[in-house]
Amino acid sequence: MAFTRTLLVCVVQFLTFLQALGDEVNPNEFLKREHSLMRPYTGAGASLPMWDITGNTMVTNDYIRLTPDHQSMRGAVWNQVSNKSPHWELHLHFSVHGSGKTLFGDGFAIWYTKERMKDGPVFGNIDYFTGLGLFFDTYSNHNGPHNHAHPYISAQINNGTQHYDHDRDGTHTELAGCHAPFRNKDHNTHVAIRYFMSRLTVMMDITGEGKWQHCIDQTNIILPTGYYFGASAATGQLADNHDIHSVKVYELEGIDLDKETDYSKLLPSAQYFAPPRDHIDDPQGAFKNSTLSWKRMFLILFCIILGIAVCIIVGVVVFQKRQEHQRKRFY
Ligand SMILES: *[C@@H]1O[C@H](CO)[C@@H](O)[C@H](O)[C@H]1NC(C)=O
Ligand SMILES: [Ca+2]
């Protein structure tokens, strides 16, 4: 009886432990200075260690202005050092502001791509890029009824073959997205992108209250190492200031399921693409689409079996010890 109870308690505790492991709330993290951008920036004669600027980008002491609030501007800032960490988290402080009350645009993007320093039509970067693009789209190019409100944040995983369709605000190629009114705030807005164990999570803090809101959460995402972090912005007929205040990249300590994998050889891919016309504007919605990969399922099953085996062994040992103890008391 006692043995069965010990075994049950042990199994329950082990399952709780597994669940905590599955939540992966706070993996160990290390700031990577070579991928970070922090104040103060050198003003005139602008040089940022480890980063390059291009286009209309302007550097002041306090921020990097990708575009000013003028028409037809494009600018970008690109990290010179490619990323070596399979698991990482990027934090970016930004502000998008301008004189436009109802008309402003076009927006900016955060990149983790194979290519860098290329000028192009997708928020100041090339189309048919390879890697991850996270778009902060402030202007709706779509004339018909839209399935979401602007400003809109969306992610695209591209292997170099997909076109970003501005006329549809990229909805046909988006992985997931959310509405986020980040424009013209008195405080800096903050976004965190976490790529951890094939899971891409995007969180926003736009209220200035230090609270994270989930925007994107997708599993089964593949992004290789060896790509570059960057940010770019563009204005067209409509304009805005697109300012970057800081970038911090952390290396996350992940569990490598497969030691053989050469992370630099992987091709960017995503298993789930949002259906083009039935997107529900609910930041929590993406969670329901999460699925366990069979590899992770196998690992969890394996852990459960291992856990039960350990519990039985410990149980048997404790049981025998106790019996021995009782026997000794009799003699
Ligand atoms: C690139 O992505 C497209 C769209 O997801 C896919 O159809 C294609 O097979 C991919 N190409 C490679 C080489 O993986
Ligand atoms: Ca747009």
Tab-separated table of C-alpha atoms and ligand atoms in Angstrom:
chain	number	residue	atom	x	y	z
A	1	MET	CA	0.000	0.000	0.000
A	2	ALA	CA	2.695	2.463	1.129
A	3	PHE	CA	4.779	1.429	-1.827
A	4	THR	CA	1.970	2.104	-4.299
A	5	ARG	CA	1.349	5.516	-2.741
A	6	THR	CA	5.027	6.473	-2.886
A	7	LEU	CA	5.102	5.393	-6.494
A	8	LEU	CA	2.024	7.468	-7.340
A	9	VAL	CA	3.366	10.581	-5.589
A	10	CYS	CA	6.673	10.130	-7.375
A	11	VAL	CA	5.017	9.815	-10.791
A	12	VAL	CA	2.818	12.883	-10.171
A	13	GLN	CA	5.837	14.930	-9.090
A	14	PHE	CA	7.765	13.796	-12.107
A	15	LEU	CA	4.901	14.790	-14.421
A	16	THR	CA	4.739	18.230	-12.772
A	17	PHE	CA	8.461	18.579	-13.340
A	18	LEU	CA	8.023	17.605	-16.999
A	19	GLN	CA	5.241	20.140	-17.408
A	20	ALA	CA	7.455	22.872	-15.932
A	21	LEU	CA	10.173	21.815	-18.349
A	22	GLY	CA	7.686	21.989	-21.206
A	23	ASP	CA	6.691	25.550	-20.350
A	24	GLU	CA	10.294	26.668	-20.729
A	25	VAL	CA	9.529	29.988	-19.139
A	26	ASN	CA	13.020	31.225	-18.442
A	27	PRO	CA	15.930	29.432	-20.022
A	28	ASN	CA	19.402	30.631	-19.011
A	29	GLU	CA	20.442	33.586	-21.095
A	30	PHE	CA	23.659	35.440	-21.890
A	31	LEU	CA	23.865	38.887	-23.431
A	32	LYS	CA	25.727	38.828	-26.742
A	33	ARG	CA	27.474	42.203	-27.009
A	34	GLU	CA	28.519	41.629	-30.614
A	35	HIS	CA	24.838	41.544	-31.622
A	36	SER	CA	23.660	44.381	-29.387
A	37	LEU	CA	23.219	48.109	-29.937
A	38	MET	CA	23.251	50.296	-26.863
A	39	ARG	CA	23.477	53.984	-26.039
A	40	PRO	CA	25.357	56.226	-26.325
A	41	TYR	CA	25.795	56.138	-30.086
A	42	THR	CA	28.499	58.279	-31.563
A	43	GLY	CA	26.853	61.313	-33.105
A	44	ALA	CA	28.401	63.121	-36.058
A	45	GLY	CA	30.697	60.978	-38.185
A	46	ALA	CA	28.432	58.137	-37.151
A	47	SER	CA	30.126	54.862	-36.414
A	48	LEU	CA	28.493	52.000	-34.561
A	49	PRO	CA	30.813	49.203	-33.530
A	50	MET	CA	29.741	45.871	-35.120
A	51	TRP	CA	26.902	47.493	-37.094
A	52	ASP	CA	26.546	49.136	-40.513
A	53	ILE	CA	23.981	51.680	-41.570
A	54	THR	CA	22.658	52.189	-45.079
A	55	GLY	CA	20.258	54.427	-47.012
A	56	ASN	CA	18.758	57.406	-45.214
A	57	THR	CA	19.592	56.114	-41.728
A	58	MET	CA	20.815	58.757	-39.300
A	59	VAL	CA	22.578	58.189	-35.989
A	60	THR	CA	22.137	60.549	-33.041
A	61	ASN	CA	23.438	60.138	-29.493
A	62	ASP	CA	20.205	58.574	-28.307
A	63	TYR	CA	18.715	56.676	-31.206
A	64	ILE	CA	19.134	55.412	-34.739
A	65	ARG	CA	16.610	56.965	-37.087
A	66	LEU	CA	15.943	54.526	-39.939
A	67	THR	CA	13.779	57.054	-41.734
A	68	PRO	CA	12.795	60.628	-40.934
A	69	ASP	CA	9.179	61.811	-41.244
A	70	HIS	CA	9.594	62.564	-44.980
A	71	GLN	CA	8.307	60.875	-48.135
A	72	SER	CA	10.191	58.183	-50.076
A	73	MET	CA	12.890	57.324	-47.547
A	74	ARG	CA	14.571	53.988	-46.908
A	75	GLY	CA	17.095	53.069	-44.271
A	76	ALA	CA	18.519	50.100	-42.428
A	77	VAL	CA	20.955	49.042	-39.745
A	78	TRP	CA	22.692	45.649	-40.009
A	79	ASN	CA	24.799	43.641	-37.595
A	80	GLN	CA	28.242	42.747	-39.023
A	81	VAL	CA	28.599	39.553	-37.000
A	82	SER	CA	26.545	36.502	-37.932
A	83	ASN	CA	24.680	34.714	-35.162
A	84	LYS	CA	26.171	31.421	-33.871
A	85	SER	CA	23.496	30.570	-31.286
A	86	PRO	CA	20.820	27.997	-32.245
A	87	HIS	CA	18.524	29.496	-29.570
A	88	TRP	CA	18.279	33.241	-29.052
A	89	GLU	CA	16.153	36.147	-27.935
A	90	LEU	CA	16.191	39.670	-29.360
A	91	HIS	CA	14.855	42.700	-27.487
A	92	LEU	CA	14.303	45.917	-29.356
A	93	HIS	CA	13.233	49.329	-28.044
A	94	PHE	CA	11.746	51.502	-30.729
A	95	SER	CA	9.438	54.397	-31.400
A	96	VAL	CA	7.382	55.147	-34.479
A	97	HIS	CA	6.027	58.670	-34.502
A	98	GLY	CA	5.226	61.541	-36.837
A	99	SER	CA	3.014	64.464	-37.640
A	100	GLY	CA	0.434	62.374	-39.542
A	101	LYS	CA	-2.785	61.966	-37.597
A	102	THR	CA	-4.647	59.615	-39.921
A	103	LEU	CA	-2.166	59.044	-42.752
A	104	PHE	CA	1.289	57.691	-41.989
A	105	GLY	CA	3.494	54.810	-43.083
A	106	ASP	CA	4.841	52.548	-44.227
A	107	GLY	CA	6.433	50.842	-41.243
A	108	PHE	CA	9.580	49.002	-40.307
A	109	ALA	CA	10.868	45.432	-40.056
A	110	ILE	CA	13.209	43.388	-37.887
A	111	TRP	CA	15.252	40.809	-39.755
A	112	TYR	CA	17.175	37.620	-39.153
A	113	THR	CA	18.384	36.826	-42.666
A	114	LYS	CA	21.142	35.346	-44.760
A	115	GLU	CA	21.359	38.601	-46.749
A	116	ARG	CA	22.363	41.980	-45.326
A	117	MET	CA	22.826	45.568	-46.532
A	118	LYS	CA	20.546	45.136	-49.548
A	119	ASP	CA	18.167	47.911	-50.529
A	120	GLY	CA	14.693	46.874	-51.645
A	121	PRO	CA	10.910	47.269	-51.575
A	122	VAL	CA	10.041	45.304	-48.401
A	123	PHE	CA	10.253	47.997	-45.699
A	124	GLY	CA	13.668	49.008	-47.025
A	125	ASN	CA	14.993	45.465	-47.530
A	126	ILE	CA	14.971	43.013	-50.447
A	127	ASP	CA	12.018	40.878	-51.480
A	128	TYR	CA	12.587	37.095	-51.690
A	129	PHE	CA	14.767	37.215	-48.594
A	130	THR	CA	16.021	34.123	-46.787
A	131	GLY	CA	15.169	33.867	-43.092
A	132	LEU	CA	12.786	35.670	-40.753
A	133	GLY	CA	11.105	39.029	-41.346
A	134	LEU	CA	8.971	40.606	-38.637
A	135	PHE	CA	6.903	43.459	-40.097
A	136	PHE	CA	5.533	46.436	-38.196
A	137	ASP	CA	3.089	47.614	-40.815
A	138	THR	CA	1.477	50.978	-40.015
A	139	TYR	CA	-0.329	51.519	-43.314
A	140	SER	CA	-3.045	49.289	-44.752
A	141	ASN	CA	-2.445	48.968	-48.508
A	142	HIS	CA	-5.494	46.779	-48.846
A	143	ASN	CA	-8.508	48.559	-50.352
A	144	GLY	CA	-11.181	45.989	-49.548
A	145	PRO	CA	-12.297	44.933	-46.087
A	146	HIS	CA	-9.311	43.708	-44.099
A	147	ASN	CA	-9.209	40.787	-41.745
A	148	HIS	CA	-7.209	42.782	-39.190
A	149	ALA	CA	-6.630	46.355	-38.028
A	150	HIS	CA	-3.479	48.425	-38.489
A	151	PRO	CA	-0.828	48.908	-37.150
A	152	TYR	CA	-0.281	45.220	-37.649
A	153	ILE	CA	2.683	43.016	-36.719
A	154	SER	CA	3.264	39.887	-38.775
A	155	ALA	CA	6.039	37.377	-39.287
A	156	GLN	CA	7.182	35.675	-42.463
A	157	ILE	CA	9.597	32.779	-42.757
A	158	ASN	CA	11.085	32.716	-46.226
A	159	ASN	CA	13.506	30.363	-47.999
A	160	GLY	CA	14.102	32.874	-50.785
A	161	THR	CA	11.181	31.824	-52.989
A	162	GLN	CA	8.290	33.792	-51.444
A	163	HIS	CA	7.192	37.260	-52.541
A	164	TYR	CA	6.067	39.851	-49.996
A	165	ASP	CA	2.841	41.230	-51.425
A	166	HIS	CA	2.441	44.847	-50.251
A	167	ASP	CA	-0.995	45.174	-51.832
A	168	ARG	CA	-2.264	42.548	-49.432
A	169	ASP	CA	0.001	43.664	-46.563
A	170	GLY	CA	1.764	40.304	-46.707
A	171	THR	CA	-1.257	38.440	-45.334
A	172	HIS	CA	-0.981	35.625	-47.871
A	173	THR	CA	2.516	34.661	-46.791
A	174	GLU	CA	2.316	35.476	-43.112
A	175	LEU	CA	3.018	32.916	-40.436
A	176	ALA	CA	0.938	34.728	-37.822
A	177	GLY	CA	0.344	38.250	-36.611
A	178	CYS	CA	-1.461	40.618	-34.295
A	179	HIS	CA	-2.848	44.119	-34.159
A	180	ALA	CA	-0.667	46.396	-32.008
A	181	PRO	CA	-1.214	50.170	-31.730
A	182	PHE	CA	2.444	51.026	-31.100
A	183	ARG	CA	2.498	54.401	-32.890
A	184	ASN	CA	2.875	57.894	-31.330
A	185	LYS	CA	3.356	56.764	-27.728
A	186	ASP	CA	4.917	58.983	-25.057
A	187	HIS	CA	7.123	56.091	-23.966
A	188	ASN	CA	9.376	53.757	-25.940
A	189	THR	CA	7.771	50.589	-27.135
A	190	HIS	CA	9.455	47.252	-26.666
A	191	VAL	CA	9.327	43.985	-28.592
A	192	ALA	CA	10.898	40.618	-27.734
A	193	ILE	CA	11.475	37.875	-30.297
A	194	ARG	CA	12.396	34.499	-28.918
A	195	TYR	CA	13.549	31.599	-31.057
A	196	PHE	CA	13.907	28.648	-28.726
A	197	MET	CA	13.721	24.912	-29.496
A	198	SER	CA	11.989	25.449	-32.890
A	199	ARG	CA	9.448	27.784	-31.331
A	200	LEU	CA	9.047	31.411	-32.370
A	201	THR	CA	7.459	33.741	-29.825
A	202	VAL	CA	6.888	37.458	-30.275
A	203	MET	CA	5.878	39.547	-27.286
A	204	MET	CA	5.082	43.256	-27.092
A	205	ASP	CA	5.149	45.866	-24.389
A	206	ILE	CA	3.439	48.914	-25.870
A	207	THR	CA	1.438	50.173	-22.888
A	208	GLY	CA	4.518	51.330	-20.972
A	209	GLU	CA	3.354	49.331	-17.940
A	210	GLY	CA	6.048	46.689	-18.273
A	211	LYS	CA	3.524	43.988	-19.175
A	212	TRP	CA	4.169	41.536	-21.999
A	213	GLN	CA	1.421	40.764	-24.478
A	214	HIS	CA	1.753	37.713	-26.677
A	215	CYS	CA	1.591	38.447	-30.376
A	216	ILE	CA	2.966	35.358	-32.125
A	217	ASP	CA	3.623	31.877	-30.798
A	218	GLN	CA	4.410	29.164	-33.357
A	219	THR	CA	6.148	25.832	-33.089
A	220	ASN	CA	7.864	23.822	-35.848
A	221	ILE	CA	9.860	26.815	-37.077
A	222	ILE	CA	13.302	26.204	-38.512
A	223	LEU	CA	15.885	28.980	-38.592
A	224	PRO	CA	19.560	28.212	-39.080
A	225	THR	CA	22.572	29.815	-37.441
A	226	GLY	CA	24.898	32.040	-39.443
A	227	TYR	CA	22.326	34.705	-40.377
A	228	TYR	CA	22.366	38.438	-39.577
A	229	PHE	CA	20.178	40.579	-37.362
A	230	GLY	CA	18.998	43.854	-38.824
A	231	ALA	CA	16.230	46.434	-38.914
A	232	SER	CA	14.958	48.533	-41.794
A	233	ALA	CA	12.182	51.007	-42.545
A	234	ALA	CA	10.580	52.759	-45.474
A	235	THR	CA	8.278	55.672	-46.185
A	236	GLY	CA	6.448	56.297	-49.449
A	237	GLN	CA	3.663	58.774	-50.112
A	238	LEU	CA	3.155	58.635	-46.373
A	239	ALA	CA	5.862	59.056	-43.757
A	240	ASP	CA	6.888	58.569	-40.134
A	241	ASN	CA	10.001	58.657	-37.986
A	242	HIS	CA	11.146	55.072	-37.418
A	243	ASP	CA	13.588	55.109	-34.495
A	244	ILE	CA	15.567	52.270	-32.933
A	245	HIS	CA	16.635	52.963	-29.340
A	246	SER	CA	18.382	49.723	-28.486
A	247	VAL	CA	18.892	46.129	-29.563
A	248	LYS	CA	19.890	43.401	-27.151
A	249	VAL	CA	20.430	39.818	-28.233
A	250	TYR	CA	20.670	36.983	-25.719
A	251	GLU	CA	21.926	33.492	-26.296
A	252	LEU	CA	19.536	30.974	-24.745
A	253	GLU	CA	20.653	27.666	-23.337
A	254	GLY	CA	18.591	25.082	-25.191
A	255	ILE	CA	18.537	21.325	-25.027
A	256	ASP	CA	19.889	19.945	-28.265
A	257	LEU	CA	17.673	17.007	-29.136
A	258	ASP	CA	19.867	16.018	-31.998
A	259	LYS	CA	23.604	16.525	-31.529
A	260	GLU	CA	24.278	15.645	-35.160
A	261	THR	CA	22.364	18.629	-36.544
A	262	ASP	CA	24.539	21.199	-38.255
A	263	TYR	CA	22.456	24.301	-37.506
A	264	SER	CA	24.233	26.357	-40.164
A	265	LYS	CA	23.025	23.985	-42.927
A	266	LEU	CA	19.294	24.199	-42.178
A	267	LEU	CA	16.837	25.910	-44.533
A	268	PRO	CA	14.299	28.327	-43.036
A	269	SER	CA	10.849	26.761	-42.891
A	270	ALA	CA	7.556	26.869	-41.048
A	271	GLN	CA	5.029	24.090	-40.964
A	272	TYR	CA	2.025	26.268	-40.383
A	273	PHE	CA	0.942	29.212	-42.514
A	274	ALA	CA	-2.099	31.257	-41.504
A	275	PRO	CA	-4.968	30.704	-43.945
A	276	PRO	CA	-5.254	33.930	-45.942
A	277	ARG	CA	-8.822	34.991	-45.174
A	278	ASP	CA	-9.957	33.657	-41.821
A	279	HIS	CA	-7.435	35.228	-39.516
A	280	ILE	CA	-8.943	35.923	-36.104
A	281	ASP	CA	-7.453	38.959	-34.423
A	282	ASP	CA	-6.845	37.308	-31.088
A	283	PRO	CA	-3.321	37.373	-29.673
A	284	GLN	CA	-4.021	34.130	-27.811
A	285	GLY	CA	-5.313	32.378	-30.931
A	286	ALA	CA	-1.929	31.246	-32.125
A	287	PHE	CA	-1.512	29.089	-29.025
A	288	LYS	CA	-4.273	26.772	-30.190
A	289	ASN	CA	-2.358	25.973	-33.338
A	290	SER	CA	0.693	24.792	-31.412
A	291	THR	CA	1.476	21.174	-31.998
A	292	LEU	CA	4.138	18.924	-30.572
A	293	SER	CA	6.663	17.697	-33.083
A	294	TRP	CA	6.980	13.908	-33.079
A	295	LYS	CA	10.572	14.285	-31.914
A	296	ARG	CA	9.526	16.207	-28.839
A	297	MET	CA	6.591	13.826	-28.302
A	298	PHE	CA	9.040	10.924	-28.388
A	299	LEU	CA	11.375	12.709	-25.959
A	300	ILE	CA	8.530	13.377	-23.524
A	301	LEU	CA	7.304	9.752	-23.783
A	302	PHE	CA	10.841	8.540	-23.243
A	303	CYS	CA	11.180	10.835	-20.206
A	304	ILE	CA	7.886	9.547	-18.777
A	305	ILE	CA	8.968	5.902	-19.147
A	306	LEU	CA	12.384	6.714	-17.698
A	307	GLY	CA	10.715	8.631	-14.854
A	308	ILE	CA	8.392	5.733	-14.020
A	309	ALA	CA	11.328	3.299	-14.093
A	310	VAL	CA	13.330	5.542	-11.731
A	311	CYS	CA	10.298	5.884	-9.460
A	312	ILE	CA	9.868	2.072	-9.312
A	313	ILE	CA	13.545	1.510	-8.531
A	314	VAL	CA	13.569	4.202	-5.829
A	315	GLY	CA	10.307	2.800	-4.471
A	316	VAL	CA	11.672	-0.751	-4.310
A	317	VAL	CA	14.885	0.389	-2.597
A	318	VAL	CA	12.964	2.471	-0.025
A	319	PHE	CA	10.552	-0.438	0.551
A	320	GLN	CA	13.393	-2.928	1.081
A	321	LYS	CA	15.261	-0.554	3.398
A	322	ARG	CA	12.113	-0.106	5.461
A	323	GLN	CA	11.533	-3.879	5.693
A	324	GLU	CA	15.146	-4.421	6.697
A	325	HIS	CA	14.735	-1.733	9.336
A	326	GLN	CA	11.585	-3.411	10.670
A	327	ARG	CA	13.300	-6.807	10.713
A	328	LYS	CA	16.189	-5.334	12.725
A	329	ARG	CA	13.736	-3.936	15.272
A	330	PHE	CA	12.262	-7.405	15.818
A	331	TYR	CA	15.567	-9.032	16.666
B	1	LIG	C1	10.523	26.981	-50.039
B	1	LIG	O1	9.278	27.374	-49.476
B	1	LIG	C2	8.160	27.048	-50.280
B	1	LIG	C3	6.942	27.619	-49.614
B	1	LIG	O2	6.856	27.255	-48.269
B	1	LIG	C4	8.068	25.539	-50.480
B	1	LIG	O3	6.982	25.222	-51.295
B	1	LIG	C5	9.371	25.044	-51.077
B	1	LIG	O4	9.340	23.633	-51.166
B	1	LIG	C6	10.574	25.480	-50.273
B	1	LIG	N1	11.802	25.117	-50.936
B	1	LIG	C7	12.748	24.361	-50.352
B	1	LIG	C8	13.969	24.096	-51.176
B	1	LIG	O5	12.623	23.915	-49.239
B	2	CA	CA	1.198	47.951	-45.504
